[in-house]
XYZ file of C-alpha atoms in Angstrom:
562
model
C -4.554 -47.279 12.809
C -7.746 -44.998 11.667
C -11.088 -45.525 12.567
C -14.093 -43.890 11.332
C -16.870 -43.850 13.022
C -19.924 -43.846 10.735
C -24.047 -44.765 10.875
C -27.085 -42.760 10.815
C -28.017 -39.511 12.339
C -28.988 -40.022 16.168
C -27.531 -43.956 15.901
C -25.490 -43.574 19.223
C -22.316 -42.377 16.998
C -21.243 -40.222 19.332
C -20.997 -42.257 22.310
C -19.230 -44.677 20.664
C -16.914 -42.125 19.373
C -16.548 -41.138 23.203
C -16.102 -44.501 24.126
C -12.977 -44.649 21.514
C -11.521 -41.726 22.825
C -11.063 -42.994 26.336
C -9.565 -46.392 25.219
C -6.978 -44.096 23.840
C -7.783 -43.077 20.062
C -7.250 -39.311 19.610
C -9.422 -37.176 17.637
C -8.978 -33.583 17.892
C -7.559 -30.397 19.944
C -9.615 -28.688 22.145
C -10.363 -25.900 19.335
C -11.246 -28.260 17.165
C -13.576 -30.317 19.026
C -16.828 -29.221 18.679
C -18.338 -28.874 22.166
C -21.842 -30.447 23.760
C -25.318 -29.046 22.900
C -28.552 -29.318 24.912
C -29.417 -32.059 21.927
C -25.895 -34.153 22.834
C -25.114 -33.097 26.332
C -22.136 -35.330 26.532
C -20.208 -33.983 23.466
C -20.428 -34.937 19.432
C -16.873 -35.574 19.517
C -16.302 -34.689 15.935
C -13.527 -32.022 14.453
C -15.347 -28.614 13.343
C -13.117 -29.161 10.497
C -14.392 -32.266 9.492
C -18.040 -30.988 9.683
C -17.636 -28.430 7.692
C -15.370 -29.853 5.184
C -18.525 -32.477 4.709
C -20.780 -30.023 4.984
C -18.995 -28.169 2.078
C -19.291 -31.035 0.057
C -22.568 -31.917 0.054
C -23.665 -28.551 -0.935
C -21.041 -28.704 -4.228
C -23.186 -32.312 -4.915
C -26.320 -29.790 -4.607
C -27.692 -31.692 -1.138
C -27.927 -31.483 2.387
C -27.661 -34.133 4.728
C -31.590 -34.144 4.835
C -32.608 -33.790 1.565
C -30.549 -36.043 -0.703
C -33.203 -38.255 -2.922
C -31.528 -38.353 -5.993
C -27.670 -38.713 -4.527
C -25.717 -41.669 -5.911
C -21.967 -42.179 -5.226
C -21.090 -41.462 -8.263
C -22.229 -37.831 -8.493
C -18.323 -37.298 -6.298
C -16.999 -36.640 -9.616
C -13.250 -35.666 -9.615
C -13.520 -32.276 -10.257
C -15.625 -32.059 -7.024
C -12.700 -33.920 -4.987
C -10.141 -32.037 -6.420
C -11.879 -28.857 -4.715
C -11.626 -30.614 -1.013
C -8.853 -33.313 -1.506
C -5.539 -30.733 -0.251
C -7.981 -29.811 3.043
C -8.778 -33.576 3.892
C -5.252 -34.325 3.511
C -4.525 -31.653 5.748
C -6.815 -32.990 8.579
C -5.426 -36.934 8.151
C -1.515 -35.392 8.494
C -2.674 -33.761 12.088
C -4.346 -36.983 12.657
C -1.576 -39.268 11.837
C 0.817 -37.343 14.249
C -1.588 -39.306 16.789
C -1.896 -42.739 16.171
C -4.529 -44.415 16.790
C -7.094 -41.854 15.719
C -10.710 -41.820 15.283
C -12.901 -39.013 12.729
C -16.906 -39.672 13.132
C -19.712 -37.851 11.648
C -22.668 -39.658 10.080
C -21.996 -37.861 6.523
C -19.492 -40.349 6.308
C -21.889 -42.999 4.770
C -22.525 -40.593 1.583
C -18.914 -39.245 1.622
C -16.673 -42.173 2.335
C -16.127 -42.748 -1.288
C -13.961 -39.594 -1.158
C -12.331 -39.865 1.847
C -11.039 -43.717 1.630
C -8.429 -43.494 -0.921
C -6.813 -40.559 0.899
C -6.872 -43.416 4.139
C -3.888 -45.944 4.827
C -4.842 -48.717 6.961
C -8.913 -47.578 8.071
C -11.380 -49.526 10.257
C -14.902 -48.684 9.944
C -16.855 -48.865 13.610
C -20.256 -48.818 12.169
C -23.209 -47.797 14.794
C -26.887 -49.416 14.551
C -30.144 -48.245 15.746
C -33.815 -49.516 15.399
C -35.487 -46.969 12.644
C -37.855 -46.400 14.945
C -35.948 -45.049 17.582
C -34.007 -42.997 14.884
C -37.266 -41.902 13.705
C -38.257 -40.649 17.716
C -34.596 -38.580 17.945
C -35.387 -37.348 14.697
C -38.883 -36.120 15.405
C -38.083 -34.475 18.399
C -34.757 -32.696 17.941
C -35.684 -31.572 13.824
C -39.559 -32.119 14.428
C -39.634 -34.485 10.995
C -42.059 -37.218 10.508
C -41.384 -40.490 11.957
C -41.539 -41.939 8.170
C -39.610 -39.360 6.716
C -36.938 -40.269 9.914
C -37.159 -44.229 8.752
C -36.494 -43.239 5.183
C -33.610 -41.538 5.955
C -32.288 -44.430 7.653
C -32.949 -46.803 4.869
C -31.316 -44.529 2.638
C -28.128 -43.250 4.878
C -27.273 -47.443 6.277
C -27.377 -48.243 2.372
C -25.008 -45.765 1.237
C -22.843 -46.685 4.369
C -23.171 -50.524 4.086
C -21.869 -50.184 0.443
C -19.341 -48.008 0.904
C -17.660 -49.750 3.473
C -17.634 -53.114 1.835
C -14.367 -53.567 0.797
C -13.152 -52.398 4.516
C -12.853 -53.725 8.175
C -15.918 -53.504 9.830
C -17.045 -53.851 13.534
C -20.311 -53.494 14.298
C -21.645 -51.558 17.282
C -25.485 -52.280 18.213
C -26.974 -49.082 20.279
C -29.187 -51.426 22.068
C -26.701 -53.258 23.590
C -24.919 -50.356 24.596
C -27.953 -49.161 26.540
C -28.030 -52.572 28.084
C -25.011 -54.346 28.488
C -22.542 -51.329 28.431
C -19.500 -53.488 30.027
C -19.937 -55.865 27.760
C -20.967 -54.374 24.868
C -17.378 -52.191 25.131
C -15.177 -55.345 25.818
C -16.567 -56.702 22.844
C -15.742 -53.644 21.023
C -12.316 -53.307 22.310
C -11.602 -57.271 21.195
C -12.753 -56.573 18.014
C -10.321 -54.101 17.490
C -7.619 -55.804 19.060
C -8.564 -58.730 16.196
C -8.720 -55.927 13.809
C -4.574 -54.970 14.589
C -5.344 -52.131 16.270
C -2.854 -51.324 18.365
C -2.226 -48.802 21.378
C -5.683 -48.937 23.262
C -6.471 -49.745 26.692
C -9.845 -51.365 28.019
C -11.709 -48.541 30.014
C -12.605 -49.884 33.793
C -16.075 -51.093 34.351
C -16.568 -47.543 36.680
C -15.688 -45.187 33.876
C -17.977 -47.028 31.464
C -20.854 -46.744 33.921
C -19.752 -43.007 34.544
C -20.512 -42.445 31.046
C -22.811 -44.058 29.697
C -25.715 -42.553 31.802
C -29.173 -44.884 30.635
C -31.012 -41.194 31.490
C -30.090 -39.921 28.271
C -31.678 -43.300 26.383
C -35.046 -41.407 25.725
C -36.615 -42.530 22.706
C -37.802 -46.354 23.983
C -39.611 -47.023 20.391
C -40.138 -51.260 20.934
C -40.749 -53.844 17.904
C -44.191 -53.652 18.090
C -44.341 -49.893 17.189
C -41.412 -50.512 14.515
C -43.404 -53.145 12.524
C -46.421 -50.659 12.317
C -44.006 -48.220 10.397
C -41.403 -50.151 8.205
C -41.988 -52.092 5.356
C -41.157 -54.985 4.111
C -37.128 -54.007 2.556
C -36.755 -52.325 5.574
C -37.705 -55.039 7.943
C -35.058 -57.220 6.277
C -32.458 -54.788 6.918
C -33.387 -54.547 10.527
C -33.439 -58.264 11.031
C -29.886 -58.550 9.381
C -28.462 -55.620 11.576
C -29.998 -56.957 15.064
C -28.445 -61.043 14.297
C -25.231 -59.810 12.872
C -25.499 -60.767 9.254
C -25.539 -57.573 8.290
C -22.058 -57.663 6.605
C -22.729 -60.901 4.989
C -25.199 -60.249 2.631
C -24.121 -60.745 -1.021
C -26.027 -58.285 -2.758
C -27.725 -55.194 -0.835
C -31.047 -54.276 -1.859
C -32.120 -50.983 -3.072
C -34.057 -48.208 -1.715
C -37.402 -49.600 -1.339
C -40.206 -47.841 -3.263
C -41.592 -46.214 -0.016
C -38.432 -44.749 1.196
C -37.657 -43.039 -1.985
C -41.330 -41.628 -2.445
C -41.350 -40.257 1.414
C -37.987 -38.563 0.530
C -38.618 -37.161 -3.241
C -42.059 -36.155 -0.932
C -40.051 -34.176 1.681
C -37.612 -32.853 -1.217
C -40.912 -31.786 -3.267
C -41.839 -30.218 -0.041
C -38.218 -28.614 0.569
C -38.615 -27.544 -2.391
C -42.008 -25.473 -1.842
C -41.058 -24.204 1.486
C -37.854 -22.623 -0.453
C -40.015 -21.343 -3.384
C -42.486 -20.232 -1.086
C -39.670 -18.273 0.863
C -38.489 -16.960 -2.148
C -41.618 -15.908 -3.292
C -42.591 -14.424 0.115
C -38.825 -12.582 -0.038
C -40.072 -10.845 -3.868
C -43.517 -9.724 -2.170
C -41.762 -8.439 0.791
C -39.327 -6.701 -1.891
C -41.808 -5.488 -3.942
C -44.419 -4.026 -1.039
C -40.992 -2.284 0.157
C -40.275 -0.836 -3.089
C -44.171 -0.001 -3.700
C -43.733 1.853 -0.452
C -40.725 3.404 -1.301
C -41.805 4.755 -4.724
C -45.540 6.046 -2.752
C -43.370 8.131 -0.661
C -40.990 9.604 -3.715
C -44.483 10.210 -5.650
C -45.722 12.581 -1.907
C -42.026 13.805 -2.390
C -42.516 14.520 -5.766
C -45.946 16.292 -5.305
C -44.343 18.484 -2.388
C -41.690 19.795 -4.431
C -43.810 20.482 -7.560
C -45.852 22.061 -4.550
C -43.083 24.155 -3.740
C -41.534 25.131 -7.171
C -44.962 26.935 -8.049
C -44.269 29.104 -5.305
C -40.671 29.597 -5.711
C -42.045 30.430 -9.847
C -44.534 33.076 -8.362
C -42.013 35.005 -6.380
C -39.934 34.452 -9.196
C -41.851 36.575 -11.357
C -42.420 39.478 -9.299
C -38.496 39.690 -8.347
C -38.279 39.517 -12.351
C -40.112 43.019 -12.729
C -37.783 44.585 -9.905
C -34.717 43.322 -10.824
C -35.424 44.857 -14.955
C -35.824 47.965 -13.290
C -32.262 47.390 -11.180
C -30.955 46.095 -14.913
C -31.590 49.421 -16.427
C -29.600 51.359 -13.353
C -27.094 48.769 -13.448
C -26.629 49.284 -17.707
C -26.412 53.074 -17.497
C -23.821 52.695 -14.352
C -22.057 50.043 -16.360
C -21.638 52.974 -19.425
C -20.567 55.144 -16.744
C -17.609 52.811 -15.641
C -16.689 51.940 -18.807
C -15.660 55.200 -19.455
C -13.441 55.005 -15.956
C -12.160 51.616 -16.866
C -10.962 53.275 -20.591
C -9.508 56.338 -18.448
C -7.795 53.654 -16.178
C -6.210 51.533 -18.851
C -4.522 54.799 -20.445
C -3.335 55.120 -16.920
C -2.168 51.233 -16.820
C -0.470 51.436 -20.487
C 1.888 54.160 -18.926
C 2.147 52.864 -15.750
C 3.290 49.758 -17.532
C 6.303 51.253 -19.608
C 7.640 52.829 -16.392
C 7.741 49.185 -15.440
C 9.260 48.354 -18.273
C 12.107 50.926 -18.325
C 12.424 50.816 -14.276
C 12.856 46.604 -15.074
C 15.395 47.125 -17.761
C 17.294 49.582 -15.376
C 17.024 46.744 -12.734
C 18.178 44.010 -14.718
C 21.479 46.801 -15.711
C 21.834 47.045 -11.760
C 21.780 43.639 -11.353
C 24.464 42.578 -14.169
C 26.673 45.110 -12.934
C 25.892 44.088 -9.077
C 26.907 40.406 -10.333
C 29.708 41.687 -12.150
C 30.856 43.674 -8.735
C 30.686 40.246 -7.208
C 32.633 38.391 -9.424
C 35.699 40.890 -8.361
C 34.919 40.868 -5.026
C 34.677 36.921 -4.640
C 38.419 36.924 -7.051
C 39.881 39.830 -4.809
C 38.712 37.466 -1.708
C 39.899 34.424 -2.709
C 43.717 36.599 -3.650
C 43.346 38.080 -0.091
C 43.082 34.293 1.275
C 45.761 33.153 -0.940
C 48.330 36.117 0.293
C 46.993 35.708 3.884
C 47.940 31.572 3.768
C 51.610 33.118 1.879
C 51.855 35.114 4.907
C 51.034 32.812 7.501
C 53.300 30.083 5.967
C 56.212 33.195 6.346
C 55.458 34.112 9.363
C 55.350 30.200 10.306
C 58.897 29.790 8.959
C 59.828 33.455 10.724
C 58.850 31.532 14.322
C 60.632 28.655 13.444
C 63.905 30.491 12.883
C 63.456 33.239 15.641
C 63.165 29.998 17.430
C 66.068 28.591 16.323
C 68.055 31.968 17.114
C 66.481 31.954 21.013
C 68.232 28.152 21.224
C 71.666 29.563 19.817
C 71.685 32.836 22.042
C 70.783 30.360 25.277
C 73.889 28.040 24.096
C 75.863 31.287 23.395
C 75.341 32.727 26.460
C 75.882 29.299 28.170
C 79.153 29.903 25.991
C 79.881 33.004 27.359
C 79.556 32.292 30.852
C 82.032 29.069 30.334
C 84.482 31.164 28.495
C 84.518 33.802 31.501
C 84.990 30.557 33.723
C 88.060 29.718 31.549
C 89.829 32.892 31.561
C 88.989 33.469 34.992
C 90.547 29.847 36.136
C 94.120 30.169 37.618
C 95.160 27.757 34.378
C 94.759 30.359 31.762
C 95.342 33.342 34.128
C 99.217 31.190 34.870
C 99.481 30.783 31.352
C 98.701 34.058 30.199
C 101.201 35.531 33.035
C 103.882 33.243 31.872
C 103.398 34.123 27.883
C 103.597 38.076 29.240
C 107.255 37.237 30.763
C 108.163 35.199 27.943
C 107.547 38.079 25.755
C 109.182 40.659 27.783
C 112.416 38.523 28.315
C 112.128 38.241 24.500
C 111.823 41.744 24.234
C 108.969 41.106 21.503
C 105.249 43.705 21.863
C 102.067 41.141 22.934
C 99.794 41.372 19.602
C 96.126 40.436 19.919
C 95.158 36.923 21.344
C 93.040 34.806 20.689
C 91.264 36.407 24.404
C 91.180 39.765 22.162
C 89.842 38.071 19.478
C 86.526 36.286 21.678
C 86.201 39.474 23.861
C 85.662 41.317 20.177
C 83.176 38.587 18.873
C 80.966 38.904 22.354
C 80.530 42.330 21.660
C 79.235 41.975 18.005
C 77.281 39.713 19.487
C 76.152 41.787 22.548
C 75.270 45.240 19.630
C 73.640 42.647 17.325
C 71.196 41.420 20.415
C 70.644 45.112 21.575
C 69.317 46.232 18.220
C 67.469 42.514 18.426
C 65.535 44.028 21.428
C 64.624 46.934 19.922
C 63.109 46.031 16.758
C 61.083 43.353 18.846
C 59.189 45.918 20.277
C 57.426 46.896 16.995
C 54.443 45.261 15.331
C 55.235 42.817 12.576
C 52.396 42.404 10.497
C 48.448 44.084 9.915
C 47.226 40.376 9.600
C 46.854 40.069 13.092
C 50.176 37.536 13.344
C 52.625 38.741 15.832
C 56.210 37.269 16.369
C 58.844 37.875 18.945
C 61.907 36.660 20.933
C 62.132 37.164 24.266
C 65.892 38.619 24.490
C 68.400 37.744 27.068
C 71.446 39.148 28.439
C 73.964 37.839 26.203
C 77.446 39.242 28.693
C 76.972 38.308 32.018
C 79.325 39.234 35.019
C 77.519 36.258 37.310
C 79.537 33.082 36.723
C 77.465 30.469 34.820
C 78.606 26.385 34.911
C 79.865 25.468 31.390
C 77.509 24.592 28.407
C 77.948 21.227 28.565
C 76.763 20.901 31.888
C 74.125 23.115 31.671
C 73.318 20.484 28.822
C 74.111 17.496 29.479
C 73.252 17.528 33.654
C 70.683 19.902 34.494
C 69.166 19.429 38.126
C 65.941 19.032 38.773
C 65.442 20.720 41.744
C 66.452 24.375 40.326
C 63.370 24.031 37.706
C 63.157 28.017 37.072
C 66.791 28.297 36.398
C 66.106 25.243 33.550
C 62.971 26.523 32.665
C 64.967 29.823 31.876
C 68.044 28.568 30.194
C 66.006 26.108 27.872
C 62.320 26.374 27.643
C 61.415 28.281 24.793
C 57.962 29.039 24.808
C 57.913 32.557 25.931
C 54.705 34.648 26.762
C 54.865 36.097 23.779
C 54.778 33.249 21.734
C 51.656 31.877 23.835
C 49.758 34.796 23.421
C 50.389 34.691 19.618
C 49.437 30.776 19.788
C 46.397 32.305 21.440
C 45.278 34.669 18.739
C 45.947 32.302 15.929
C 43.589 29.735 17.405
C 40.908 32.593 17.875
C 41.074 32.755 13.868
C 39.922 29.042 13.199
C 37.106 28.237 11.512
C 36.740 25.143 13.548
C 38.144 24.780 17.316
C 39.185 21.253 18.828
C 37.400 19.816 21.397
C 40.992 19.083 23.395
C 43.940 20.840 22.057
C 46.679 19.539 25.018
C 49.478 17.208 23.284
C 50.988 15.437 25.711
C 54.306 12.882 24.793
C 54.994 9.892 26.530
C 56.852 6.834 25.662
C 56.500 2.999 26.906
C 53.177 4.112 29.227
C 51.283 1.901 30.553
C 47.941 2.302 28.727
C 46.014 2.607 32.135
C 47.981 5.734 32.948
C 46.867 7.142 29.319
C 43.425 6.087 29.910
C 43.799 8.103 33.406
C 45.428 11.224 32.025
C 42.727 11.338 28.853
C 39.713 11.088 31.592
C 41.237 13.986 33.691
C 41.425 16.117 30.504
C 37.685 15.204 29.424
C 36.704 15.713 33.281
C-alpha cells in the first residue's frame, strides 16, 4: 500500500509520519532522509527528493508554500506536470520496491492533484491541529502573525480536504496524540488494518511513550484564545475536524472573506518587501557605480595631469632631437654612398655564387652519376660473391665426398693387404706358380699386378692432392681443404666392412679418424664464414635425436641457454 501523509504546516505531520515508520512503512534511505533541525528535533521524516521536487513545483505555478492567494488546482496545467512527472515516477519505483511506504510533506494538500494519478492503491493519513496552535508554531519558528498563521490553515486544510475526496482517508487529531498517545496510535493502526493495509505491526506501549515526548507539545493555544481569532467559516471547519465529520460534509465551503484578505495582505506585503529589495539592490548598484565612475573621473584628472607634463618634456626633446635629425640626414647621405659601393660589391659577389652553384650542381650530377656505377658494380660484386660461394659450397661438398671414398679406399687397401697376405691366396698363388712351371707356360700379370698398379695411381694422385691443398683457394676470404691420409699402409687394417658395419665404441679416436669428417680445417672455414653474416644466431648447435623423450629435449635446450 501507499500512504501519504498530508495536513498543514506544524499539524504534528511529522510525528505521525514517525509513528508510520516504526509500525513498519518505509520511506527513504538514509541519504535521502532529511535529518532533524533545532525546529523538529525528532526528524521531518520526509525524502529531500520529495521536498524539492514540490518545492520545484510550486515555483513553476509562480508560489511558495507561504504566499499562494490566488492558487487554484487547476493552475497544474499539463505542461507543468509533464516537466516533473518522469522524476515523481522515479521516486514511487524506489518506493514500491518497499511496500508499505509512506511520502509526507504538507505541500501535498496543493500538489496532490499531480501526484495521485501517478499512485496505485494510496491512503491519505490526514493530520489536524487547532488554528490556533498552528498559528503559535507558526509565529515562533517564521515569526508570522497569528492571523496570517490561521489563514494559512483555512486555505492549506481546503485544498487538502478537496483533493483527497475521492480517496481513503484516516484522520489523525494532534490533540489526541498529545494526550492519549497509546490510544490514539491503536486507533490509527486499526484504521489501517480496515483500510487493507497490510504488513504493519502495532508499536509497544514503551516505544510509543519513548517517542512521543509531551516536552516538545509547546504551543498550548486553548478554545478560548481560538474563538477570539477565527471567524465564523473557520469555526465550522474546526468543529467538523474535532467531532469527526470532517469527511462527511457534502459541499466544502470556500475561503472565507477574511482568510483571503489576510493572505492577498501578506502577498501585497511580499510583494513590497521584494520590490523594496529590489529597489534597495538598484540604489546599492547605482551608489557603487556612482563611486566607481568618481574614482575613473580622479583617474581621469591624474592622467590629463600627467600627459601635460609628459607634452612639456615632449617639446624640449623635440628641439634636440631636430638638431640629432640633421646629423643623422647628412650621416644617412654618407652611408648611402657605402650602401651603393656595397651593392656593386654584392652584384659580383652574387654571380660568383651563381657560377660556383652551377659548378656545384655539375659536381653533384656527376657525383650521382659516380654512384649509380658504384651501387651497379656493388650489387655485380654481391652477385659474383653469392656465384662463388654457391661454388665453393658445391667444391666442400665434393672434397667431402672424395675424404669418404679415400677413408673406404684405404679401408680397401688395408683389406686387400689382409687378403693377399692370408695363407688362402698366398697357397693359391704358390700352387698357380707350379702349375705354370709344370706347364712350362711364363706367369703374365694378375689380377695382384693389376690392384698393386691401381694403389699406386691412387697413392701419386693423393700426393699431388696434398700438395695443392696447401695453397690458398680463393681472395674472397673462402678457404677449402681435405685433410689427406695415407692411402698405402704397411700396418694391417680389419676389412671395410667391419670397419663399417661394427665399429667399437671403446676405440673412439681410431673411429673418429677413419669416419668423422669434419677436419680442423673445415671448422675453421665454418668459423670465418659465420664471421661474414649480417645477422648471427642466438644458438647455432644442431643436435639430432630420434624418439626422445621431450623432458630430455627440454633438459638439453636449458643447458645450451644456461
Amino acid at each position: 500500500m501507499q500512504i501519504i501523509v498530508l495536513g498543514m504546516h506544524r499539524s504534528g505531520t511529522s510525528i505521525v509520519a514517525r509513528l508510520l515508520n516504526m509500525m513498519g512503512a518505509y520511506f527513504a534511505p538514509e541519504k535521502v532522509a532529511v535529518p532533524p533541525t533545532t525546529a523538529n528535533p525528532k526528524g521531518y521524516w520526509e525524502r529531500w527528493d520529495t521536498l524539492h521536487l514540490n518545492e520545484n513545483f510550486l515555483t513553476a505555478l509562480g508560489i511558495t508554500w507561504d504566499n499562494f492567494s490566488q492558487f487554484k488546482t487547476t493552475d497544474i496545467t499539463p505542461e507543468i506536470q509533464s516537466k516533473f512527472e518522469l522524476k515523481a515516477r522515479e521516486i514511487i519505483l524506489g518506493l514500491d520496491a518497499h511496500r508499505p511506504w509512506m511520502m509526507k510533506d504538507p505541500r501535498f494538500c496543493l500538489l496532490l492533484p499531480f501526484w495521485q494519478p501517478l499512485l496505485e492503491i494510496p491512503v491519505c493519513v490526514y493530520v489536524h491541529r487547532s488554528p490556533i496552535q498552528v498559528a503559535q508554531s507558526l509565529k515562533t519558528r517564521e515569526g508570522f502573525h497569528k492571523m496570517l498563521g490561521i489563514a494559512l490553515w483555512e486555505k492549506y486544510n481546503l485544498h487538502g480536504l478537496a483533493n483527497t475526496a475521492d480517496m481513503p482517508r484516516i484522520l489523525v487529531c494532534h490533540e489526541e496524540l498529545m494526550s492519549h498517545p497509546v490510544a490514539a496510535v491503536k486507533k490509527l493502526h486499526q484504521e489501517l488494518l480496515d483500510c487493507e493495509v497490510q504488513g504493519l505491526r502495532l508499536p509497544s506501549e514503551k516505544e510509543i511513550r519513548a517517542f512521543i515526548d509531551p516536552t516538545f507539545f509547546r504551543e498550548h493555544g486553548d478554545t478560548q484564545l481560538q474563538n477570539t481569532h477565527i471567524n465564523h467559516q473557520q469555526a465550522i471547519l474546526v468543529e467538523a475536524f474535532e467531532n469527526g465529520t470532517i469527511f462527511q460534509l457534502e459541499l466544502l465551503p470556500n475561503l472565507s472573506s477574511g482568510a483571503a484578505e489576510i493572505l492577498q495582505a501578506y502577498k501585497n506585503q511580499l510583494d513590497a518587501a521584494q520590490e523594496a529589495l529590489r529597489l534597495q539592490q538598484q540604489i546599492t548598484e547605482r551608489d557603487a557605480e556612482i563611486a566607481k565612475r568618481a574614482e575613473e573621473v580622479a583617474e581621469r584628472d591624474a592622467e590629463i595631469a600627467t600627459r601635460d607634463e609628459e607634452i612639456t618634456h615632449l617639446q624640449k626633446n623635440s628641439e634636440a632631437l631636430k638638431q640629432t635629425l640633421q646629423t643623422q640626414q647628412a650621416q644617412n647621405a654618407k652611408y648611402q654612398t657605402q650602401v651603393a659601393s656595397y651593392r656593386n660589391q654584392l652584384l659580383v659577389a652574387e654571380n660568383q655564387v651563381t657560377t660556383l652553384e652551377q659548378e656545384i650542381t655539375e659536381l653533384d650530377h656527376q657525383k650521382h652519376l659516380l654512384q649509380t656505377q658504384l651501387t651497379e658494380t656493388q650489387e655485380t660484386l654481391t652477385e659474383k660473391e653469392q656465384i662463388i660461394s654457391a661454388l665453393f659450397i658445391k667444391t666442400d661438398t665434393q672434397l667431402h665426398q672424395i675424404h669418404k671414398l679415400i677413408q673406404w679406399l684405404g679401408a680397401l687397401n688395408a683389406d686387400i693387404k689382409a687378403v693377399f697376405n692370408s695363407l688362402t691366396w698366398r697357397s693359391g698363388h704358390f700352387l698357380t706358380k707350379v702349375i705354370l712351371k709344370f706347364m712350362f707356360r711364363k706367369a703374365g700379370l694378375t689380377a695382384q699386378d693389376h690392384i698393386q698398379e691401381t694403389l699406386g695411381c691412387i697413392a701419386a694422385w693423393q700426393s699431388q692432392t696434398d700438395v695443392t691443398d696447401n695453397e690458398p683457394i680463393t681472395p674472397v676470404s673462402i678457404r677449402t681443404s681435405v685433410t689427406p691420409i695415407k692411402l698405402l699402409e704397411t700396418t694391417t687394417a680389419p676389412s671395410l666392412s667391419k670397419a663399417l658395419i661394427q665399429p667399437n665404441p671403446k676405440d673412439y679416436s681410431r673411429w673418429i679418424q677413419n669416419y668423422d669428417s669434419l677436419t680442423k680445417k673445415i671448422v675453421k672455414r665454418m668459423q670465418q664464414r659465420i664471421k661474414e653474416w649480417d645477422y648471427h644466431p642466438v644458438i647455432s648447435i644442431v643436435m639430432p635425436t630420434y624418439n626422445t623423450d621431450e623432458k630430455w629435449l627440454r633438459t638439453a635446450i636449458e643447458s645450451v641457454q644456461q
